[in-house]
PDB file of C-alpha atoms in Angstrom:
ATOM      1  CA  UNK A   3      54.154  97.752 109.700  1.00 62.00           C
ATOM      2  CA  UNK A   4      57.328  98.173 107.975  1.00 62.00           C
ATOM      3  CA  UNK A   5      57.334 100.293 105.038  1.00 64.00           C
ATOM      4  CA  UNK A   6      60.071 100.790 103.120  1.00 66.00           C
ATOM      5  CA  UNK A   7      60.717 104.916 104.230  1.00 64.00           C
ATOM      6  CA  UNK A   8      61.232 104.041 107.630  1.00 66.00           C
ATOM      7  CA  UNK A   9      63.453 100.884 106.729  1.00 69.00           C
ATOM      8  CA  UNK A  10      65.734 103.118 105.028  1.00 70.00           C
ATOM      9  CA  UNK A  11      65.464 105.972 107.731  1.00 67.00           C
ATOM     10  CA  UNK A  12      66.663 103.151 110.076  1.00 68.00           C
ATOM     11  CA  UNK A  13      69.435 102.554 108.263  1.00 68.00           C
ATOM     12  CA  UNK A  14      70.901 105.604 107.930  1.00 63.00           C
ATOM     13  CA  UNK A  15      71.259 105.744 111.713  1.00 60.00           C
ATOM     14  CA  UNK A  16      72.511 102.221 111.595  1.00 57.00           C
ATOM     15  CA  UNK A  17      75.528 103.124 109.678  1.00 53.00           C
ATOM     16  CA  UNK A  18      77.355 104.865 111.880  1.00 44.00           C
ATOM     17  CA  UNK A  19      77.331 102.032 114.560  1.00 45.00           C
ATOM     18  CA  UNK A  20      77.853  99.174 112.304  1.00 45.00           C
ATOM     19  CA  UNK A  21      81.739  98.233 112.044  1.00 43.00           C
ATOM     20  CA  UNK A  22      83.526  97.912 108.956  1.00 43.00           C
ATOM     21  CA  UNK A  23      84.459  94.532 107.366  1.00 43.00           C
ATOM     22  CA  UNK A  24      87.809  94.040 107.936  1.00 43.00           C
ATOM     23  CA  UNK A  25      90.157  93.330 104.576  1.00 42.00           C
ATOM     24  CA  UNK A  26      91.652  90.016 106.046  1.00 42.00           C
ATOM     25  CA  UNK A  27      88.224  88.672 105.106  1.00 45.00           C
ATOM     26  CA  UNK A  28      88.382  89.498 101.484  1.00 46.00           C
ATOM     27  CA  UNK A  29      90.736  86.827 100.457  1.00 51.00           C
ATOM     28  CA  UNK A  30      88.621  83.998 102.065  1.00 54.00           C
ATOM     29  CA  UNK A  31      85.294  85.374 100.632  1.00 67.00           C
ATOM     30  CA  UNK A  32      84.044  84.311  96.787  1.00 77.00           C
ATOM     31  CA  UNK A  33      82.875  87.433  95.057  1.00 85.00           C
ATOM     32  CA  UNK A  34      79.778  87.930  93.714  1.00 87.00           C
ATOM     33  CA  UNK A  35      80.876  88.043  90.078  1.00 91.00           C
ATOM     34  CA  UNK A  36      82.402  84.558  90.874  1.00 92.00           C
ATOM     35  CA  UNK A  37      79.358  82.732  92.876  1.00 90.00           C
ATOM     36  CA  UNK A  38      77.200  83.764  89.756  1.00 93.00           C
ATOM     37  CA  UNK A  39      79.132  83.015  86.899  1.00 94.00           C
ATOM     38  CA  UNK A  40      79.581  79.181  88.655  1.00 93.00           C
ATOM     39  CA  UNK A  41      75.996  79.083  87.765  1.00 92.00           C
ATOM     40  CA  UNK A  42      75.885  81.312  84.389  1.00 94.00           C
ATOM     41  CA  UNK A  43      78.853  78.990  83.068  1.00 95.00           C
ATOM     42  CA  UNK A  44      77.074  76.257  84.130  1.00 94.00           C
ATOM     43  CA  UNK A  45      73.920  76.943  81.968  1.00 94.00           C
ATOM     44  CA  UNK A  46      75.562  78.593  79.064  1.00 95.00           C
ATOM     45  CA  UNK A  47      77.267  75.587  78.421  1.00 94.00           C
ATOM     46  CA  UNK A  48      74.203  73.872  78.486  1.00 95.00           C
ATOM     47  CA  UNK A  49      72.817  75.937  76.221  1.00 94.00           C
ATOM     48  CA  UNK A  50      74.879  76.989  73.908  1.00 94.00           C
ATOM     49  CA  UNK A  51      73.630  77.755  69.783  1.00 93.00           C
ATOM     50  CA  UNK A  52      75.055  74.830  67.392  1.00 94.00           C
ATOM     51  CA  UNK A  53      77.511  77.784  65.910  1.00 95.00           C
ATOM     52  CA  UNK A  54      79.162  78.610  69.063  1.00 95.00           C
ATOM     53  CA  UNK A  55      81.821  77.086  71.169  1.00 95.00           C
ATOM     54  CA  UNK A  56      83.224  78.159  74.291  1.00 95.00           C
ATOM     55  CA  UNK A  57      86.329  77.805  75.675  1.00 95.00           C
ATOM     56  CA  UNK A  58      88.036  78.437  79.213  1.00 95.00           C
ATOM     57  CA  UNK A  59      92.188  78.970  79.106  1.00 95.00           C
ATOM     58  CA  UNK A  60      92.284  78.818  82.968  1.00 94.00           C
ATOM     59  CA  UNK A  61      89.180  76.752  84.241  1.00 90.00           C
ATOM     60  CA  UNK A  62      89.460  78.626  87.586  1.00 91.00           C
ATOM     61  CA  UNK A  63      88.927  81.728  85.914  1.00 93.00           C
ATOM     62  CA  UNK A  64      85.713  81.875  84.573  1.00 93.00           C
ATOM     63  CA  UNK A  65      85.446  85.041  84.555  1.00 94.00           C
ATOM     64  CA  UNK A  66      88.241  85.286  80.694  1.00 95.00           C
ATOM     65  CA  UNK A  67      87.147  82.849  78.057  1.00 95.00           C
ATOM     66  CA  UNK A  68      86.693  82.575  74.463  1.00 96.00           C
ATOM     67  CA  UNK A  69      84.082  82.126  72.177  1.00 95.00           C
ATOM     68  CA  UNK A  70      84.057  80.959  68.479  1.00 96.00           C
ATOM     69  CA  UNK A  71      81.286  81.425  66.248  1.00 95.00           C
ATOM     70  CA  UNK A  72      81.084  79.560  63.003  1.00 95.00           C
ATOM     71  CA  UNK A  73      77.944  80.797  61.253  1.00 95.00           C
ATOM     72  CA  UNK A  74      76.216  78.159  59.287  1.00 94.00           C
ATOM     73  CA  UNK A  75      73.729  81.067  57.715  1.00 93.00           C
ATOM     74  CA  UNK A  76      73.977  84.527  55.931  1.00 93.00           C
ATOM     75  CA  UNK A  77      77.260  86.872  55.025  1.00 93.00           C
ATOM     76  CA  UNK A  78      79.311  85.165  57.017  1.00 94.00           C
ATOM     77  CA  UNK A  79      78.559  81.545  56.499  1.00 93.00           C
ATOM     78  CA  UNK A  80      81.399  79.248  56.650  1.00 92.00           C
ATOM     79  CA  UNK A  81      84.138  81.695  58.741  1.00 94.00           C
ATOM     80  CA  UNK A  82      85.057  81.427  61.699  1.00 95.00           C
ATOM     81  CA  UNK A  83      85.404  84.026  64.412  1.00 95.00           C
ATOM     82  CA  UNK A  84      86.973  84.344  67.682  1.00 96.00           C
ATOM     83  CA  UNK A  85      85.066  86.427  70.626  1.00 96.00           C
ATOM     84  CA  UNK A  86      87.282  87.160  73.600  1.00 96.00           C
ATOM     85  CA  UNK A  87      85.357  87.692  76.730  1.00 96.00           C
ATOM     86  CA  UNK A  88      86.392  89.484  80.182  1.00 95.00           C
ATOM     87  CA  UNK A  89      83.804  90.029  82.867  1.00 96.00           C
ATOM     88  CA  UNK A  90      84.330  92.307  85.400  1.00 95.00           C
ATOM     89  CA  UNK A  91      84.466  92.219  88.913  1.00 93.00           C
ATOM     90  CA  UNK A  92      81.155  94.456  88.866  1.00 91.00           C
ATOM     91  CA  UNK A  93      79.369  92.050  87.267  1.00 92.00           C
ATOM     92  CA  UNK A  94      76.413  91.671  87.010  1.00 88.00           C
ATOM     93  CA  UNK A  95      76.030  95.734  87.758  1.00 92.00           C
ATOM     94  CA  UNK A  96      78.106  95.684  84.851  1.00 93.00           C
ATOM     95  CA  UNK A  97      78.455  94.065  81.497  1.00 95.00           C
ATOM     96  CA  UNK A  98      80.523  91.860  80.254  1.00 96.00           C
ATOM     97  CA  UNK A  99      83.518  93.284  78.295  1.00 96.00           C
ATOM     98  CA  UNK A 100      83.692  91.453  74.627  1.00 96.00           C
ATOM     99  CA  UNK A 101      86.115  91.992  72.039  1.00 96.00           C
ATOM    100  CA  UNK A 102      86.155  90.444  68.242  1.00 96.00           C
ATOM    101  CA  UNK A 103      89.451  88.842  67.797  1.00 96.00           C
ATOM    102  CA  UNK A 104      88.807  88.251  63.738  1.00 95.00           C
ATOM    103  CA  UNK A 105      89.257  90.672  61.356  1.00 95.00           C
ATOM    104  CA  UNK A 106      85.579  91.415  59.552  1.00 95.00           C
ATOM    105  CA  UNK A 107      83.376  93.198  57.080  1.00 95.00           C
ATOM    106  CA  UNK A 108      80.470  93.782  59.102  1.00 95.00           C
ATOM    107  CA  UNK A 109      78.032  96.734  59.673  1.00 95.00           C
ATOM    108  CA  UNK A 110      77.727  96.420  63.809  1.00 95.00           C
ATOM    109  CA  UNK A 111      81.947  95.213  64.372  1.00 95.00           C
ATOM    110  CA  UNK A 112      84.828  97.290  63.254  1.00 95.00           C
ATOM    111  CA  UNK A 113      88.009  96.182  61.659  1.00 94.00           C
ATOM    112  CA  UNK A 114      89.480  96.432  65.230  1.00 94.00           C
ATOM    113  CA  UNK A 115      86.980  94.382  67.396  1.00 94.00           C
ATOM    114  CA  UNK A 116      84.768  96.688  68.742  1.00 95.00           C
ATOM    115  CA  UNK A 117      81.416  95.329  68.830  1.00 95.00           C
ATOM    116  CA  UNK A 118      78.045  97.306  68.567  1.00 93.00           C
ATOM    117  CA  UNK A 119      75.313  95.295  70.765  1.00 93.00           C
ATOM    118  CA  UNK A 120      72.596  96.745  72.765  1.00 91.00           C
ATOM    119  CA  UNK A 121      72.789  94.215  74.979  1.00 92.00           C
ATOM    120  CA  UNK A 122      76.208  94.781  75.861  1.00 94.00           C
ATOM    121  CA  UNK A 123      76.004  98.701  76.450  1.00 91.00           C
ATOM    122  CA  UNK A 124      76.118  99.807  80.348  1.00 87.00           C
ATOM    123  CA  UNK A 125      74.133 102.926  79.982  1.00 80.00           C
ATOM    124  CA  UNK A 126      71.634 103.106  77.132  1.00 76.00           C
ATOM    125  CA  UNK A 127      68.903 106.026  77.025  1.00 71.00           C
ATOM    126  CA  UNK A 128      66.265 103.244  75.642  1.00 73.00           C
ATOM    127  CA  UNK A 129      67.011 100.766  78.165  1.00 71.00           C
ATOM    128  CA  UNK A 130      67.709  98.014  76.002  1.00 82.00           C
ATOM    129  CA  UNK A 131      71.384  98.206  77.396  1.00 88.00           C
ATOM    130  CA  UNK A 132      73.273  95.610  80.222  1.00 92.00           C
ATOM    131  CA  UNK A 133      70.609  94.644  82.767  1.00 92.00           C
ATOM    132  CA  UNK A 134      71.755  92.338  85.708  1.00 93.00           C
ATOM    133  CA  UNK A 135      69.053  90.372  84.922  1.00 93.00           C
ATOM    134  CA  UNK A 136      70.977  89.061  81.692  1.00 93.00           C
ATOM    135  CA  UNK A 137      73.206  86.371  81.999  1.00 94.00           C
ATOM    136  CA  UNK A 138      76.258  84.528  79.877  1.00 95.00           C
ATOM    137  CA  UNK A 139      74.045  82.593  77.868  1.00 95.00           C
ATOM    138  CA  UNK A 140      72.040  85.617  76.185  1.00 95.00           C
ATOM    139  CA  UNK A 141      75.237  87.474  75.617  1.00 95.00           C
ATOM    140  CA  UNK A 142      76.542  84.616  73.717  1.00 96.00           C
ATOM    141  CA  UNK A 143      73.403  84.231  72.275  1.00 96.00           C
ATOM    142  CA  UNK A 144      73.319  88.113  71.120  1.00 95.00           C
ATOM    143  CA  UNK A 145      76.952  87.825  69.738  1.00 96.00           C
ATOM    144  CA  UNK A 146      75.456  84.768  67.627  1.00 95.00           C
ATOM    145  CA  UNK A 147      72.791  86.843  65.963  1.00 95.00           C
ATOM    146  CA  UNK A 148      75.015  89.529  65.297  1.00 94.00           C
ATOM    147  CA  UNK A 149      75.094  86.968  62.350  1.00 94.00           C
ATOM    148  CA  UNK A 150      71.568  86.709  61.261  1.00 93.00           C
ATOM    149  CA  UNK A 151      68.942  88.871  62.538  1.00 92.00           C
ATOM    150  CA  UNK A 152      70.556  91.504  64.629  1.00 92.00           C
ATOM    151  CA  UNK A 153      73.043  91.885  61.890  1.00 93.00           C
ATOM    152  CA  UNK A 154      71.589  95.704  61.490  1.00 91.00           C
ATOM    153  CA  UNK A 155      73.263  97.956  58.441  1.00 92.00           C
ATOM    154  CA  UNK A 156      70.683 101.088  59.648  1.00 90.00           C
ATOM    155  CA  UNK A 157      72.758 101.778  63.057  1.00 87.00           C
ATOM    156  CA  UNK A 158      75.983 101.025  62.048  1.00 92.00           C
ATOM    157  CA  UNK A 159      79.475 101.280  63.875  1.00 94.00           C
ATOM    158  CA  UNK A 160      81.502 100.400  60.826  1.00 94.00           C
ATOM    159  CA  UNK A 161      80.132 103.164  58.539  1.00 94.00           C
ATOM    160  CA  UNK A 162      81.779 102.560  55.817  1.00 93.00           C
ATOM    161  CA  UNK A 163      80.672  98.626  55.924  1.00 93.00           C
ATOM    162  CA  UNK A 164      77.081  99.640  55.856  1.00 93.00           C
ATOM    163  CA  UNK A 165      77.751 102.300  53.011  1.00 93.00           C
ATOM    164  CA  UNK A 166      79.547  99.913  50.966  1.00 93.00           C
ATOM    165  CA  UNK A 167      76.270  97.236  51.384  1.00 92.00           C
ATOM    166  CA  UNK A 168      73.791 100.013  50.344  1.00 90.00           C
ATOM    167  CA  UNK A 169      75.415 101.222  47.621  1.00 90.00           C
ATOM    168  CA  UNK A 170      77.447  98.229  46.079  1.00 85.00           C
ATOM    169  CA  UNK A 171      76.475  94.540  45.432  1.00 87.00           C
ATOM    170  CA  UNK A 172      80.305  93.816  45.889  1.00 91.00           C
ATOM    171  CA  UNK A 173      79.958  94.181  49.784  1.00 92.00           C
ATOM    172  CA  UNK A 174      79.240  89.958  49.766  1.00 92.00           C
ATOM    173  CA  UNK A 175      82.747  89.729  47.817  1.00 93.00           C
ATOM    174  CA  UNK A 176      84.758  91.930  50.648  1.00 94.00           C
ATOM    175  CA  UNK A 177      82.998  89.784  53.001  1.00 94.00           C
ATOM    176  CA  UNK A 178      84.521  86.583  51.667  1.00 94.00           C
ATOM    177  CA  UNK A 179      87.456  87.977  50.882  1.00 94.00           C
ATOM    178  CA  UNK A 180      87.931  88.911  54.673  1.00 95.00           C
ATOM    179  CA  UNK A 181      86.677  85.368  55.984  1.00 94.00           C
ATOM    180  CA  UNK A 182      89.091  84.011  53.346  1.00 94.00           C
ATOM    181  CA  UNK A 183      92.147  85.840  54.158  1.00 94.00           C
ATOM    182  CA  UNK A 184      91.662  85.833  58.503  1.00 93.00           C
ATOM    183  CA  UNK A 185      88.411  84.176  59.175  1.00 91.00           C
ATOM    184  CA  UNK A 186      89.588  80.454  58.684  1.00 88.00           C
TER     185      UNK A 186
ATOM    186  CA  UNK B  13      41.342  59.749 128.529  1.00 89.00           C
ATOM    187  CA  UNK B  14      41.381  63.336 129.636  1.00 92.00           C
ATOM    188  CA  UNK B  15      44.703  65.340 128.377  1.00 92.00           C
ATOM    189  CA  UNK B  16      44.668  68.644 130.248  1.00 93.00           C
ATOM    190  CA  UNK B  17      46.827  71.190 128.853  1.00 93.00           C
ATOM    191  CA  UNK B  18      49.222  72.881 130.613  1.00 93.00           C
ATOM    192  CA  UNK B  19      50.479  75.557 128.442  1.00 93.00           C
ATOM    193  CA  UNK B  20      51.366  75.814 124.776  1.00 93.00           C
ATOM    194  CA  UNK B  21      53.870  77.578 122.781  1.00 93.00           C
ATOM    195  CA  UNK B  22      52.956  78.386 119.473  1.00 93.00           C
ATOM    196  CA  UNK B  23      55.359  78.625 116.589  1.00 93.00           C
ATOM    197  CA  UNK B  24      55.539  79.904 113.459  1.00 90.00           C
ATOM    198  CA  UNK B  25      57.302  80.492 110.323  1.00 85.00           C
ATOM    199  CA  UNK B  26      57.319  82.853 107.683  1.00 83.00           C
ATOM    200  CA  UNK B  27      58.046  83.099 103.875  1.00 82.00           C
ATOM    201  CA  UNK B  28      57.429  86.295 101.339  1.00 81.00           C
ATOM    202  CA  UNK B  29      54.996  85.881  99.031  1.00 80.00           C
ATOM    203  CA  UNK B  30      56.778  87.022  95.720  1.00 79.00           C
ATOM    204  CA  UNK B  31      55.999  85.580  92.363  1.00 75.00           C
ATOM    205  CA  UNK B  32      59.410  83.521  91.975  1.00 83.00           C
ATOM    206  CA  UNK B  33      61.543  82.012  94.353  1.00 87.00           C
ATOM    207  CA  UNK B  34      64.470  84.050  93.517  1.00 90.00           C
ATOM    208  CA  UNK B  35      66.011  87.478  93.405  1.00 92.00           C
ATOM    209  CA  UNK B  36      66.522  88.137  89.633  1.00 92.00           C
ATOM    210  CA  UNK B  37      69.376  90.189  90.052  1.00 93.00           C
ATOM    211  CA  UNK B  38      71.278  88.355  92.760  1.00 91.00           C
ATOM    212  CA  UNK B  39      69.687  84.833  91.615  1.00 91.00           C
ATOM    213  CA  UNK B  40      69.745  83.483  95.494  1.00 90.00           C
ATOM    214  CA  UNK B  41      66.556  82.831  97.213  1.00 89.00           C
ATOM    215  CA  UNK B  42      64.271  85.355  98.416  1.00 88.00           C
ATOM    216  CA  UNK B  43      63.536  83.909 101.476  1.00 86.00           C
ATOM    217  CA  UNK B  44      67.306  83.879 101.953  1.00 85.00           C
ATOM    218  CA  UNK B  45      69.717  87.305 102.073  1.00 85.00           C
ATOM    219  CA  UNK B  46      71.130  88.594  98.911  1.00 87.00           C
ATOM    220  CA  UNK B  47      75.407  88.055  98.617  1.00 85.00           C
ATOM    221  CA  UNK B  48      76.232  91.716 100.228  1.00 82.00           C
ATOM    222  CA  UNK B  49      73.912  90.451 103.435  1.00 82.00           C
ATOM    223  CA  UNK B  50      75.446  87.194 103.061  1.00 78.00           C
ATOM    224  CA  UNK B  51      79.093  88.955 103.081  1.00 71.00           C
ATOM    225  CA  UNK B  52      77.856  91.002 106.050  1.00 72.00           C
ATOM    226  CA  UNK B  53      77.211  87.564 108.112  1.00 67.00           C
ATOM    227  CA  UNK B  54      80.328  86.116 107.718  1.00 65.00           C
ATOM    228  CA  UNK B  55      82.168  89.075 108.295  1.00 64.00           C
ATOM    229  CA  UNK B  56      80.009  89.641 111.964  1.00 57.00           C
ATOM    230  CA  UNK B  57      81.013  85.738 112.553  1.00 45.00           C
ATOM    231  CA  UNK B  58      84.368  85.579 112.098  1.00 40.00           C
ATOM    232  CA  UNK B  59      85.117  86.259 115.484  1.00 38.00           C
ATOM    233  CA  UNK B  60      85.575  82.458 116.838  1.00 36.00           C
ATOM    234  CA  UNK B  61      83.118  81.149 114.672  1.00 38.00           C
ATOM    235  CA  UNK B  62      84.353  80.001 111.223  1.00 38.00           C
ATOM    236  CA  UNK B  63      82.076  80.859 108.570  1.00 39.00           C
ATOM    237  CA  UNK B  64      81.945  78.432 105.142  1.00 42.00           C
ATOM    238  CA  UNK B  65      81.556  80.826 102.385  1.00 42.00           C
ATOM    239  CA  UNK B  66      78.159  80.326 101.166  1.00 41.00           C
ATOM    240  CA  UNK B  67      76.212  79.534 104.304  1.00 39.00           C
ATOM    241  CA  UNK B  68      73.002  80.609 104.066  1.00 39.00           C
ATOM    242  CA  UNK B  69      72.577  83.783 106.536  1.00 38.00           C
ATOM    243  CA  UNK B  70      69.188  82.419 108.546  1.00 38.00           C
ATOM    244  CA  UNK B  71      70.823  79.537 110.279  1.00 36.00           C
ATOM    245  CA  UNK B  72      73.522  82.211 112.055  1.00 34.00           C
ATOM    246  CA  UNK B  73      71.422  83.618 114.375  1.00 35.00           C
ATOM    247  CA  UNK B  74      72.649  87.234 115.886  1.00 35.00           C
ATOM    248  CA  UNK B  75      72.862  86.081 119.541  1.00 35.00           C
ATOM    249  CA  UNK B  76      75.225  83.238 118.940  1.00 34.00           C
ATOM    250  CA  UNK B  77      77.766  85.484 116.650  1.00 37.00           C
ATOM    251  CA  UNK B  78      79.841  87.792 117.999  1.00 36.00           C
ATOM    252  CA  UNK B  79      79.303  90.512 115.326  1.00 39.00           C
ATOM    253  CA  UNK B  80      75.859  91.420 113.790  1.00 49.00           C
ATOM    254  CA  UNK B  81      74.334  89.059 111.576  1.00 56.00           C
ATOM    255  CA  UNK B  82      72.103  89.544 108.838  1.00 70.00           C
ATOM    256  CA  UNK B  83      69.166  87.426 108.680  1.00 75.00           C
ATOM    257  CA  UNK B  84      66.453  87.097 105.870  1.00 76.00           C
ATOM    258  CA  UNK B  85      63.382  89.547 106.836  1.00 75.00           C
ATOM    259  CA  UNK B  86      64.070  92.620 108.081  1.00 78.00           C
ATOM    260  CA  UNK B  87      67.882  92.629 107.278  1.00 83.00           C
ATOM    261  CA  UNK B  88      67.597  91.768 104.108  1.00 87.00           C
ATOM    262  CA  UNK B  89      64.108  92.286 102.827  1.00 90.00           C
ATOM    263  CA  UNK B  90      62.073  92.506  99.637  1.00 91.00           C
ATOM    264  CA  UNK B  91      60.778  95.181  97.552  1.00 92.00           C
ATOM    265  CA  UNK B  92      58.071  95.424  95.001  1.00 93.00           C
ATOM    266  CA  UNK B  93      58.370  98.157  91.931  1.00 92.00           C
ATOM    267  CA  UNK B  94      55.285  99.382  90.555  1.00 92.00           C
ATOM    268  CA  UNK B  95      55.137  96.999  87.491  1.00 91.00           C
ATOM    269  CA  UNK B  96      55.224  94.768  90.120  1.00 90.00           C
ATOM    270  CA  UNK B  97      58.465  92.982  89.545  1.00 93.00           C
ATOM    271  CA  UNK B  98      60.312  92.177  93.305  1.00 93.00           C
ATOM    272  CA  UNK B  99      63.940  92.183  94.526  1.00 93.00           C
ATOM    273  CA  UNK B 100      66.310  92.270  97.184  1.00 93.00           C
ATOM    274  CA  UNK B 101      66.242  95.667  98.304  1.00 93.00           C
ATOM    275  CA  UNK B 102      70.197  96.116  98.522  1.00 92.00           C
ATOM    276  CA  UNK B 103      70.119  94.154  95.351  1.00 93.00           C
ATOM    277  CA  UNK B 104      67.768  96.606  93.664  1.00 93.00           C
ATOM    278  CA  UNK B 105      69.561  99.666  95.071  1.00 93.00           C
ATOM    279  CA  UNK B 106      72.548  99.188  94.028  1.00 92.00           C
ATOM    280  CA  UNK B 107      71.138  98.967  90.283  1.00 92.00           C
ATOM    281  CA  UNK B 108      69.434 101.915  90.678  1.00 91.00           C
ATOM    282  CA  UNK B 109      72.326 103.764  91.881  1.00 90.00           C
ATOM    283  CA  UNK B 110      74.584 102.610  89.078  1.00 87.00           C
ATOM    284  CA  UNK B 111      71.965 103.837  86.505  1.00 85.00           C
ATOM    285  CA  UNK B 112      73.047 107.352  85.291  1.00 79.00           C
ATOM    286  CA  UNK B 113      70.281 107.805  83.013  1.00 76.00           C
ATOM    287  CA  UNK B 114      66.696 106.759  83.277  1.00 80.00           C
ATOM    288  CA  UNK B 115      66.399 104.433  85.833  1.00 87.00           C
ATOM    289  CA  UNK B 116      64.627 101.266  84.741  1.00 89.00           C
ATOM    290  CA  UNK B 117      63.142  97.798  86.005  1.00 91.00           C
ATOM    291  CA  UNK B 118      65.652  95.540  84.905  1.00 91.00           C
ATOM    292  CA  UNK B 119      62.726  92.230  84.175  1.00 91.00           C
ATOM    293  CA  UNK B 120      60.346  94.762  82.347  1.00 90.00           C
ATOM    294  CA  UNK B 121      62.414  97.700  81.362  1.00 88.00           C
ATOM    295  CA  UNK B 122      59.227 100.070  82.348  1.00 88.00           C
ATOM    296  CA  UNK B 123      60.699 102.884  84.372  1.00 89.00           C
ATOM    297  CA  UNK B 124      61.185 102.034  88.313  1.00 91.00           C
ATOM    298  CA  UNK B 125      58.859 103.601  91.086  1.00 91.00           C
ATOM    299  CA  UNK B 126      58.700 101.820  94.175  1.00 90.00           C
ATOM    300  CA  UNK B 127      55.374 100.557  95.127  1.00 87.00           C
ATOM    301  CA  UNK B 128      54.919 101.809  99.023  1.00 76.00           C
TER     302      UNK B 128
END
């Protein structure tokens, strides 16, 4: 019976045999990054929360688009913020990379776009990090609730956003004050 | 009327018995190779034989390819964990080997053992 020990012991021996893909073949062949994200686009786009919209600069490269969010809900109702997206050629071993183009107030995204979501971290000790089991849709889905409930002042990466919530009642001005000034 | 038979040839096909039909981290069948088998195919055919990108790996069979080609089954098989999730086995190794820290089921999140 095959088991998987002596499957692997097999191959081991097999490796030194087995010939090398040759480079000429790269060009021709369709990564795997690319093969999946036909399919991710495909149902993100079918899926997509009423506050989002995506959009693709080159449609052949589906791996660099954009997504706005336009919360309807909350802190940030009635901005509107830009999401620039890359994935990698690892994916899906790897997360996407995702960077806030929009200046904002907010507990989990500093003033320079880096974003704080579980979802989107490669190695997490809890394992709710990247798994390759996630796909476009729940990362766009994730960035949407960064909104509303995963909007999260206790693990902050803008400190000083979630210390200016707790201890003032001004934090909702600051907030419109940023969607006002780069947010529209 | 009387049929005598002669002789018979039996035939028979085979399918794994997993609880979806496909690989969660690759999302292509399981009763098909993951990509990296699929890659391996087409790069064992390209001698004389042009390959469409894509092709599923069970209808190049090894004798009529001039390299080695990988079909579903014992090139490419499945493996169970012991929360009993199942995936490719290159697709679940390579996971595995990109995890630094704990390694981890990626449906269940419970931590990965193999089942033997």
């Amino acid at each position: 019976m095959l088991t998987l020990a002596s499957k692997l012991k097999r191959d081991d021996g097999l490796k030194g045999s087995r010939t090398a893909a040759t480079a000429s073949d790269s060009t021709r062949r369709v990564s795997v990054r690319d093969k999946l994200l036909v399919k991710e686009v495909a149902e993100l786009e079918a899926n997509l929360p009423c506050t989002c919209k995506v959009h693709f600069p080159d449609p052949n490269k589906l791996h660099c688009f954009q997504l706005t969010v336009t919360p309807d809900e909350g802190y940030y109702q009635g901005g509107k913020f830009q999401f620039e997206t890359e994935v990698p050629d690892a994916y899906n071993m790897v997360p996407p990379k995702v960077k806030c183009l929009t200046k904002i107030w907010h507990p989990n995204i500093t003033e320079t776009g880096e974003i704080c979501l579980s979802l989107l971290r490669e190695h997490s000790i809890d394992g709710t990090g990247w798994a390759p089991t996630r796909t476009l849709k729940d990362v766009v889905w994730g960035l949407n609730s960064l909104f509303t409930d995963l909007l999260n002042f206790d693990d902050p990466l803008n400190i000083e956003a979630a210390e200016h919530h707790l201890r003032d009642k001004d934090f909702r001005n600051k907030v419109d004050d940023y969607i006002k000034r780069y947010a529209r | 009327m009387k049929v005598k038979i002669k002789c018979w040839n039996g035939v028979a096909t085979w399918l794994w018995v997993a609880n979806d039909e496909n690989c969660g981290i690759c999302r292509m069948a399981f009763n098909g190779c993951c990509p990296d088998s699929l890659w391996e195919a087409e790069a064992g055919g390209s001698q004389g034989q042009e390959m469409e990108a894509g092709t599923v790996a069970h209808t190049c069979h090894p004798s009529t390819v001039g390299g080695q080609g990988k079909v579903p089954g014992d090139d490419c098989p499945l493996v169970w964990g012991q929360c009993s999730h199942c995936f490719h086995m290159h697709c679940i190794l390579k996971w595995l080997h990109a995890q630094q820290v704990q390694q981890h089921c990626p449906m269940c999140r419970q931590e990965w053992k193999f089942k033997e």
